[in-house]
Amino acid sequence: QRMVQNDKALAFVGLLNPLSVGGMERYVKEAGVPVIGGDSSEPPYFYNPMFFPIGPYVRVIGGPVARSSAPA
């Protein structure tokens, strides 16, 4: 909030703070500040109009790896 109100941030780019997006989700939507990139580990990247993922949801990435490393 300080970065938007005092420092006049226009966007957040490449946030690498897994499991903490929920704390800022409502504020950035109300303030109209986009969040671009990051780790895409949380659903807001895929339903909040102010979040812009740069890749698929991590379950999509991890799925093939988990299946390919399972014992036969």
Short mmCIF file of N, CA, C and O in Angstrom, two decimals:
data_model
loop_
_atom_site.label_atom_id
_atom_site.label_comp_id
_atom_site.label_asym_id
_atom_site.label_seq_id
_atom_site.Cartn_x
_atom_site.Cartn_y
_atom_site.Cartn_z
N GLN A 1 0.83 -1.18 0.00
CA GLN A 1 0.00 0.00 0.00
C GLN A 1 0.88 1.26 0.00
O GLN A 1 0.61 2.20 -0.72
N ARG A 2 1.94 1.23 0.79
CA ARG A 2 2.86 2.37 0.84
C ARG A 2 3.50 2.61 -0.52
O ARG A 2 3.64 3.75 -0.96
N MET A 3 3.86 1.53 -1.21
CA MET A 3 4.51 1.69 -2.51
C MET A 3 3.58 2.34 -3.53
O MET A 3 4.02 3.11 -4.37
N VAL A 4 2.30 2.06 -3.44
CA VAL A 4 1.34 2.65 -4.38
C VAL A 4 1.01 4.08 -3.98
O VAL A 4 1.07 5.00 -4.80
N GLN A 5 0.69 4.30 -2.71
CA GLN A 5 0.24 5.62 -2.28
C GLN A 5 1.37 6.63 -2.13
O GLN A 5 1.23 7.77 -2.56
N ASN A 6 2.47 6.23 -1.55
CA ASN A 6 3.56 7.18 -1.29
C ASN A 6 4.62 7.21 -2.38
O ASN A 6 5.09 8.27 -2.78
N ASP A 7 5.01 6.02 -2.83
CA ASP A 7 6.09 5.92 -3.83
C ASP A 7 5.57 5.97 -5.26
O ASP A 7 6.34 5.96 -6.20
N LYS A 8 4.25 5.97 -5.42
CA LYS A 8 3.59 6.08 -6.73
C LYS A 8 3.93 4.93 -7.68
O LYS A 8 4.11 5.12 -8.88
N ALA A 9 4.03 3.71 -7.15
CA ALA A 9 4.28 2.54 -7.99
C ALA A 9 3.14 2.38 -9.00
O ALA A 9 1.97 2.54 -8.65
N LEU A 10 3.49 2.09 -10.22
CA LEU A 10 2.49 1.92 -11.29
C LEU A 10 2.12 0.46 -11.51
O LEU A 10 1.07 0.16 -12.06
N ALA A 11 3.01 -0.45 -11.13
CA ALA A 11 2.78 -1.88 -11.30
C ALA A 11 3.79 -2.64 -10.43
O ALA A 11 4.80 -2.09 -10.01
N PHE A 12 3.49 -3.90 -10.21
CA PHE A 12 4.44 -4.81 -9.55
C PHE A 12 4.83 -5.85 -10.59
O PHE A 12 3.97 -6.47 -11.22
N VAL A 13 6.12 -6.03 -10.80
CA VAL A 13 6.61 -6.93 -11.84
C VAL A 13 7.53 -7.97 -11.22
O VAL A 13 8.47 -7.64 -10.49
N GLY A 14 7.26 -9.25 -11.55
CA GLY A 14 8.13 -10.33 -11.12
C GLY A 14 8.15 -10.60 -9.63
O GLY A 14 9.20 -10.89 -9.08
N LEU A 15 6.99 -10.52 -8.98
CA LEU A 15 6.95 -10.80 -7.54
C LEU A 15 7.26 -12.27 -7.29
O LEU A 15 6.62 -13.15 -7.84
N LEU A 16 8.24 -12.53 -6.48
CA LEU A 16 8.57 -13.91 -6.12
C LEU A 16 8.34 -14.10 -4.63
O LEU A 16 9.26 -14.26 -3.84
N ASN A 17 7.07 -14.04 -4.26
CA ASN A 17 6.68 -14.21 -2.87
C ASN A 17 5.57 -15.25 -2.80
O ASN A 17 4.41 -14.92 -2.63
N PRO A 18 5.91 -16.54 -2.96
CA PRO A 18 4.88 -17.57 -3.01
C PRO A 18 3.99 -17.57 -1.76
O PRO A 18 4.46 -17.33 -0.65
N LEU A 19 2.74 -17.86 -1.98
CA LEU A 19 1.73 -18.03 -0.94
C LEU A 19 1.42 -16.76 -0.17
O LEU A 19 0.89 -16.81 0.93
N SER A 20 1.74 -15.58 -0.71
CA SER A 20 1.42 -14.34 -0.01
C SER A 20 0.63 -13.35 -0.87
O SER A 20 0.38 -12.24 -0.45
N VAL A 21 0.24 -13.76 -2.06
CA VAL A 21 -0.50 -12.87 -2.96
C VAL A 21 -1.86 -12.51 -2.38
O VAL A 21 -2.35 -11.41 -2.58
N GLY A 22 -2.46 -13.41 -1.62
CA GLY A 22 -3.78 -13.16 -1.05
C GLY A 22 -3.84 -11.90 -0.21
O GLY A 22 -4.86 -11.24 -0.14
N GLY A 23 -2.74 -11.54 0.42
CA GLY A 23 -2.72 -10.35 1.26
C GLY A 23 -2.79 -9.05 0.49
O GLY A 23 -3.14 -8.01 1.04
N MET A 24 -2.46 -9.08 -0.79
CA MET A 24 -2.47 -7.85 -1.59
C MET A 24 -3.51 -7.87 -2.70
O MET A 24 -3.75 -6.86 -3.33
N GLU A 25 -4.13 -9.01 -2.90
CA GLU A 25 -5.03 -9.19 -4.04
C GLU A 25 -6.14 -8.13 -4.09
O GLU A 25 -6.35 -7.49 -5.12
N ARG A 26 -6.88 -7.96 -3.03
CA ARG A 26 -7.99 -7.00 -3.03
C ARG A 26 -7.51 -5.57 -3.23
O ARG A 26 -8.09 -4.79 -3.98
N TYR A 27 -6.40 -5.22 -2.57
CA TYR A 27 -5.91 -3.85 -2.67
C TYR A 27 -5.49 -3.49 -4.09
O TYR A 27 -5.86 -2.44 -4.61
N VAL A 28 -4.70 -4.34 -4.75
CA VAL A 28 -4.25 -4.00 -6.10
C VAL A 28 -5.43 -3.93 -7.09
O VAL A 28 -5.42 -3.12 -8.00
N LYS A 29 -6.44 -4.75 -6.85
CA LYS A 29 -7.62 -4.69 -7.73
C LYS A 29 -8.35 -3.37 -7.54
O LYS A 29 -8.70 -2.70 -8.51
N GLU A 30 -8.57 -2.97 -6.29
CA GLU A 30 -9.26 -1.71 -6.01
C GLU A 30 -8.45 -0.50 -6.47
O GLU A 30 -9.00 0.47 -6.96
N ALA A 31 -7.12 -0.57 -6.34
CA ALA A 31 -6.25 0.54 -6.72
C ALA A 31 -5.96 0.56 -8.22
O ALA A 31 -5.46 1.55 -8.74
N GLY A 32 -6.25 -0.54 -8.91
CA GLY A 32 -5.99 -0.62 -10.34
C GLY A 32 -4.51 -0.75 -10.68
O GLY A 32 -4.06 -0.28 -11.72
N VAL A 33 -3.77 -1.42 -9.81
CA VAL A 33 -2.33 -1.60 -10.02
C VAL A 33 -2.08 -3.03 -10.50
O VAL A 33 -2.37 -3.99 -9.77
N PRO A 34 -1.55 -3.23 -11.69
CA PRO A 34 -1.33 -4.58 -12.20
C PRO A 34 -0.15 -5.28 -11.53
O PRO A 34 0.82 -4.65 -11.12
N VAL A 35 -0.28 -6.60 -11.43
CA VAL A 35 0.80 -7.47 -10.95
C VAL A 35 1.19 -8.34 -12.13
O VAL A 35 0.39 -9.15 -12.60
N ILE A 36 2.40 -8.14 -12.64
CA ILE A 36 2.84 -8.80 -13.86
C ILE A 36 3.94 -9.80 -13.53
O ILE A 36 4.95 -9.45 -12.93
N GLY A 37 3.73 -11.04 -13.94
CA GLY A 37 4.74 -12.06 -13.68
C GLY A 37 4.69 -12.54 -12.25
O GLY A 37 3.71 -12.36 -11.55
N GLY A 38 5.74 -13.18 -11.82
CA GLY A 38 5.77 -13.77 -10.50
C GLY A 38 5.86 -15.27 -10.61
O GLY A 38 6.22 -15.81 -11.66
N ASP A 39 5.50 -15.96 -9.54
CA ASP A 39 5.66 -17.41 -9.55
C ASP A 39 4.41 -18.17 -9.96
O ASP A 39 4.44 -19.38 -10.10
N SER A 40 3.30 -17.51 -10.14
CA SER A 40 2.04 -18.12 -10.58
C SER A 40 1.63 -19.31 -9.71
O SER A 40 1.08 -20.27 -10.21
N SER A 41 1.92 -19.23 -8.43
CA SER A 41 1.58 -20.35 -7.55
C SER A 41 0.22 -20.19 -6.89
O SER A 41 -0.16 -21.03 -6.10
N GLU A 42 -0.49 -19.13 -7.20
CA GLU A 42 -1.78 -18.91 -6.56
C GLU A 42 -2.85 -18.58 -7.60
O GLU A 42 -2.57 -17.95 -8.63
N PRO A 43 -4.07 -19.01 -7.34
CA PRO A 43 -5.17 -18.79 -8.29
C PRO A 43 -5.43 -17.34 -8.70
O PRO A 43 -5.87 -17.13 -9.84
N PRO A 44 -5.19 -16.30 -7.86
CA PRO A 44 -5.48 -14.94 -8.32
C PRO A 44 -4.81 -14.60 -9.66
O PRO A 44 -5.35 -13.80 -10.42
N TYR A 45 -3.69 -15.22 -9.97
CA TYR A 45 -3.04 -14.96 -11.25
C TYR A 45 -3.93 -15.36 -12.42
O TYR A 45 -3.71 -14.94 -13.55
N PHE A 46 -4.96 -16.17 -12.17
CA PHE A 46 -5.78 -16.69 -13.25
C PHE A 46 -7.24 -16.29 -13.17
O PHE A 46 -8.02 -16.65 -14.04
N TYR A 47 -7.63 -15.51 -12.15
CA TYR A 47 -9.01 -15.01 -12.14
C TYR A 47 -9.11 -13.52 -11.81
O TYR A 47 -10.12 -12.90 -12.11
N ASN A 48 -8.11 -12.94 -11.21
CA ASN A 48 -8.14 -11.51 -10.88
C ASN A 48 -7.68 -10.72 -12.10
O ASN A 48 -6.60 -10.98 -12.64
N PRO A 49 -8.48 -9.77 -12.58
CA PRO A 49 -8.12 -9.04 -13.80
C PRO A 49 -6.87 -8.16 -13.68
O PRO A 49 -6.36 -7.69 -14.70
N MET A 50 -6.35 -7.96 -12.47
CA MET A 50 -5.14 -7.16 -12.31
C MET A 50 -3.88 -8.01 -12.21
O MET A 50 -2.78 -7.50 -12.07
N PHE A 51 -4.01 -9.33 -12.30
CA PHE A 51 -2.86 -10.24 -12.25
C PHE A 51 -2.61 -10.82 -13.63
O PHE A 51 -3.52 -11.29 -14.30
N PHE A 52 -1.35 -10.78 -14.05
CA PHE A 52 -0.97 -11.24 -15.38
C PHE A 52 0.15 -12.27 -15.25
O PHE A 52 1.31 -11.91 -15.07
N PRO A 53 -0.19 -13.57 -15.34
CA PRO A 53 0.84 -14.60 -15.20
C PRO A 53 1.74 -14.64 -16.43
O PRO A 53 1.35 -14.20 -17.52
N ILE A 54 2.93 -15.17 -16.26
CA ILE A 54 3.84 -15.31 -17.40
C ILE A 54 4.04 -16.78 -17.77
O ILE A 54 4.89 -17.12 -18.57
N GLY A 55 3.27 -17.66 -17.18
CA GLY A 55 3.36 -19.09 -17.47
C GLY A 55 2.14 -19.79 -16.92
O GLY A 55 1.26 -19.16 -16.33
N PRO A 56 2.07 -21.11 -17.08
CA PRO A 56 0.92 -21.86 -16.58
C PRO A 56 0.94 -21.98 -15.07
O PRO A 56 1.96 -21.75 -14.42
N TYR A 57 -0.20 -22.35 -14.52
CA TYR A 57 -0.33 -22.58 -13.08
C TYR A 57 0.66 -23.67 -12.69
O TYR A 57 0.88 -24.62 -13.43
N VAL A 58 1.28 -23.58 -11.53
CA VAL A 58 2.35 -24.52 -11.15
C VAL A 58 1.90 -25.96 -11.13
O VAL A 58 2.71 -26.85 -11.34
N ARG A 59 0.63 -26.24 -10.91
CA ARG A 59 0.16 -27.64 -10.98
C ARG A 59 0.33 -28.20 -12.38
O ARG A 59 0.61 -29.37 -12.57
N VAL A 60 0.17 -27.36 -13.38
CA VAL A 60 0.36 -27.79 -14.76
C VAL A 60 1.82 -28.12 -14.99
O VAL A 60 2.17 -29.10 -15.63
N ILE A 61 2.71 -27.30 -14.47
CA ILE A 61 4.15 -27.52 -14.64
C ILE A 61 4.59 -28.77 -13.89
O ILE A 61 5.32 -29.60 -14.41
N GLY A 62 4.15 -28.95 -12.65
CA GLY A 62 4.60 -30.05 -11.81
C GLY A 62 3.99 -31.39 -12.15
O GLY A 62 4.56 -32.42 -11.85
N GLY A 63 2.83 -31.41 -12.78
CA GLY A 63 2.15 -32.67 -13.07
C GLY A 63 2.96 -33.65 -13.88
O GLY A 63 3.18 -34.79 -13.46
N PRO A 64 3.45 -33.28 -15.07
CA PRO A 64 4.23 -34.22 -15.88
C PRO A 64 5.50 -34.69 -15.18
O PRO A 64 5.91 -35.82 -15.32
N VAL A 65 6.13 -33.83 -14.41
CA VAL A 65 7.35 -34.20 -13.71
C VAL A 65 7.04 -35.26 -12.66
O VAL A 65 7.73 -36.26 -12.54
N ALA A 66 5.97 -35.05 -11.91
CA ALA A 66 5.60 -36.02 -10.88
C ALA A 66 5.25 -37.36 -11.49
O ALA A 66 5.64 -38.40 -10.99
N ARG A 67 4.53 -37.36 -12.60
CA ARG A 67 4.16 -38.63 -13.24
C ARG A 67 5.37 -39.32 -13.84
O ARG A 67 5.51 -40.53 -13.76
N SER A 68 6.29 -38.57 -14.42
CA SER A 68 7.44 -39.20 -15.07
C SER A 68 8.44 -39.76 -14.07
O SER A 68 9.21 -40.63 -14.39
N SER A 69 8.41 -39.28 -12.83
CA SER A 69 9.37 -39.77 -11.84
C SER A 69 8.76 -40.85 -10.95
O SER A 69 9.44 -41.40 -10.08
N ALA A 70 7.50 -41.20 -11.17
CA ALA A 70 6.87 -42.24 -10.37
C ALA A 70 7.42 -43.61 -10.77
O ALA A 70 7.70 -43.86 -11.95
N PRO A 71 7.60 -44.51 -9.81
CA PRO A 71 8.11 -45.85 -10.14
C PRO A 71 7.12 -46.60 -11.03
O PRO A 71 5.91 -46.44 -10.89
N ALA A 72 7.63 -47.41 -11.92
CA ALA A 72 6.78 -48.15 -12.86
C ALA A 72 6.25 -49.42 -12.25
O ALA A 72 6.73 -49.97 -11.34
#
